[in-house]
C-alpha positions as a Markdown table, in Angstrom:
| # | Residue | x | y | z |
|---|---|---|---|---|
| 1 | Unk | -12.7 | 11.8 | 1.8 |
| 2 | Unk | -11.6 | 13.1 | 5.2 |
| 3 | Unk | -8.2 | 11.5 | 5.9 |
| 4 | Unk | -6.8 | 11.0 | 9.4 |
| 5 | Unk | -3.7 | 12.9 | 8.1 |
| 6 | Unk | -2.6 | 14.7 | 5.0 |
| 7 | Unk | -1.8 | 12.2 | 2.2 |
| 8 | Unk | 1.2 | 14.4 | 1.3 |
| 9 | Unk | 2.4 | 15.2 | 4.8 |
| 10 | Unk | 5.1 | 13.4 | 6.7 |
| 11 | Unk | 2.6 | 10.7 | 7.9 |
| 12 | Unk | 1.4 | 10.2 | 4.3 |
| 13 | Unk | 3.5 | 10.2 | 1.2 |
| 14 | Unk | 6.2 | 12.4 | 2.8 |
| 15 | Unk | 5.4 | 15.4 | 0.7 |
| 16 | Unk | 4.7 | 13.3 | -2.4 |
| 17 | Unk | 8.1 | 11.7 | -2.2 |
| 18 | Unk | 6.7 | 8.2 | -1.6 |
| 19 | Unk | 3.9 | 6.5 | -3.4 |
| 20 | Unk | 2.0 | 3.1 | -3.4 |
| 21 | Unk | 4.2 | 0.3 | -2.1 |
| 22 | Unk | 6.6 | 2.6 | -0.2 |
| 23 | Unk | 3.7 | 4.2 | 1.8 |
| 24 | Unk | 2.3 | 0.7 | 2.7 |
| 25 | Unk | 5.7 | -0.8 | 3.5 |
| 26 | Unk | 6.8 | 2.0 | 5.9 |
| 27 | Unk | 3.9 | 1.1 | 8.2 |
| 28 | Unk | 5.4 | -2.3 | 9.1 |
| 29 | Unk | 8.6 | -3.4 | 10.8 |
| 30 | Unk | 10.2 | -6.2 | 8.8 |
| 31 | Unk | 11.7 | -7.8 | 11.9 |
| 32 | Unk | 8.9 | -7.4 | 14.4 |
| 33 | Unk | 5.5 | -7.4 | 12.6 |
| 34 | Unk | 5.5 | -10.8 | 10.8 |
| 35 | Unk | 3.7 | -13.0 | 10.4 |
| 36 | Unk | 1.0 | -10.4 | 9.8 |
| 37 | Unk | -2.6 | -10.8 | 8.8 |
| 38 | Unk | -4.4 | -8.6 | 6.3 |
| 39 | Unk | -7.2 | -8.0 | 8.8 |
| 40 | Unk | -4.7 | -6.7 | 11.4 |
| 41 | Unk | -3.1 | -4.3 | 8.8 |
| 42 | Unk | -6.5 | -3.0 | 7.6 |
| 43 | Unk | -7.8 | -2.6 | 11.2 |
| 44 | Unk | -4.9 | -0.4 | 12.1 |
| 45 | Unk | -4.4 | 1.5 | 8.8 |
| 46 | Unk | -7.5 | 1.0 | 6.7 |
| 47 | Unk | -8.5 | 4.7 | 6.6 |
| 48 | Unk | -5.0 | 5.9 | 5.9 |
| 49 | Unk | -4.4 | 7.5 | 2.5 |
| 50 | Unk | -2.0 | 6.0 | -0.1 |
| 51 | Unk | -0.9 | 8.2 | -3.0 |
| 52 | Unk | -0.8 | 6.1 | -6.1 |
| 53 | Unk | 0.4 | 8.8 | -8.5 |
| 54 | Unk | 0.4 | 12.6 | -8.7 |
| 55 | Unk | -3.4 | 12.7 | -9.0 |
| 56 | Unk | -4.7 | 9.5 | -7.3 |
| 57 | Unk | -5.1 | 8.9 | -3.6 |
| 58 | Unk | -6.9 | 5.8 | -2.3 |
| 59 | Unk | -7.3 | 4.3 | 1.2 |
| 60 | Unk | -5.4 | 1.3 | 2.5 |
| 61 | Unk | -8.7 | -0.5 | 2.8 |
| 62 | Unk | -9.4 | 0.2 | -0.9 |
| 63 | Unk | -6.1 | -1.5 | -1.9 |
| 64 | Unk | -6.8 | -4.5 | 0.4 |
| 65 | Unk | -10.0 | -5.2 | -1.4 |
| 66 | Unk | -7.8 | -6.6 | -4.1 |
| 67 | Unk | -5.4 | -8.5 | -1.8 |
| 68 | Unk | -5.9 | -12.3 | -2.2 |
| 69 | Unk | -4.0 | -13.4 | 1.0 |
| 70 | Unk | -5.2 | -13.5 | 4.6 |
| 71 | Unk | -1.7 | -13.7 | 6.1 |
| 72 | Unk | 1.8 | -12.7 | 5.2 |
| 73 | Unk | 4.7 | -14.8 | 6.4 |
| 74 | Unk | 7.4 | -12.1 | 5.9 |
| 75 | Unk | 8.1 | -8.8 | 4.2 |
| 76 | Unk | 8.7 | -10.2 | 0.7 |
| 77 | Unk | 5.4 | -12.1 | 0.9 |
| 78 | Unk | 3.6 | -8.8 | 1.9 |
| 79 | Unk | 5.2 | -6.9 | -1.0 |
| 80 | Unk | 4.3 | -9.6 | -3.6 |
| 81 | Unk | 0.7 | -9.7 | -2.4 |
| 82 | Unk | 0.4 | -5.9 | -2.5 |
| 83 | Unk | 2.0 | -5.7 | -5.9 |
| 84 | Unk | -0.5 | -8.2 | -7.3 |
| 85 | Unk | -3.4 | -6.2 | -5.7 |
| 86 | Unk | -2.1 | -2.9 | -7.1 |
| 87 | Unk | -1.8 | -4.4 | -10.6 |
| 88 | Unk | -5.3 | -6.0 | -10.4 |
| 89 | Unk | -6.8 | -2.7 | -9.4 |
| 90 | Unk | -4.9 | -0.9 | -12.2 |
| 91 | Unk | -3.1 | 1.2 | -9.6 |
| 92 | Unk | 0.4 | 0.0 | -10.7 |
| 93 | Unk | 2.1 | 3.0 | -12.3 |
| 94 | Unk | 4.7 | 0.8 | -14.2 |
| 95 | Unk | 3.6 | -0.9 | -17.3 |
| 96 | Unk | 5.4 | -3.4 | -19.5 |
| 97 | Unk | 5.1 | -2.8 | -23.2 |
| 98 | Unk | 4.0 | -5.9 | -25.1 |
| 99 | Unk | 5.6 | -6.3 | -28.6 |
């Protein structure tokens, strides 16, 4: 895919230093952007790349296909919805071991 910027550049994952949630979160201002709708976020950033792990890059729009909320009241609400979406898509790099 042709990205609007390098997924590993300063506009993307900051040279592979930031992944997943961190890339998504840095696009919003906690004090100014909420409440925020999913549609607004995808309209503005949908074609932006998000590095999930060292070999996987997906678009913001791909992630939001799994988001089950239309609006986020605040930053924690945004994070929780994105965490659920990343886990549902199996793009959550952290796994709990079940005994």
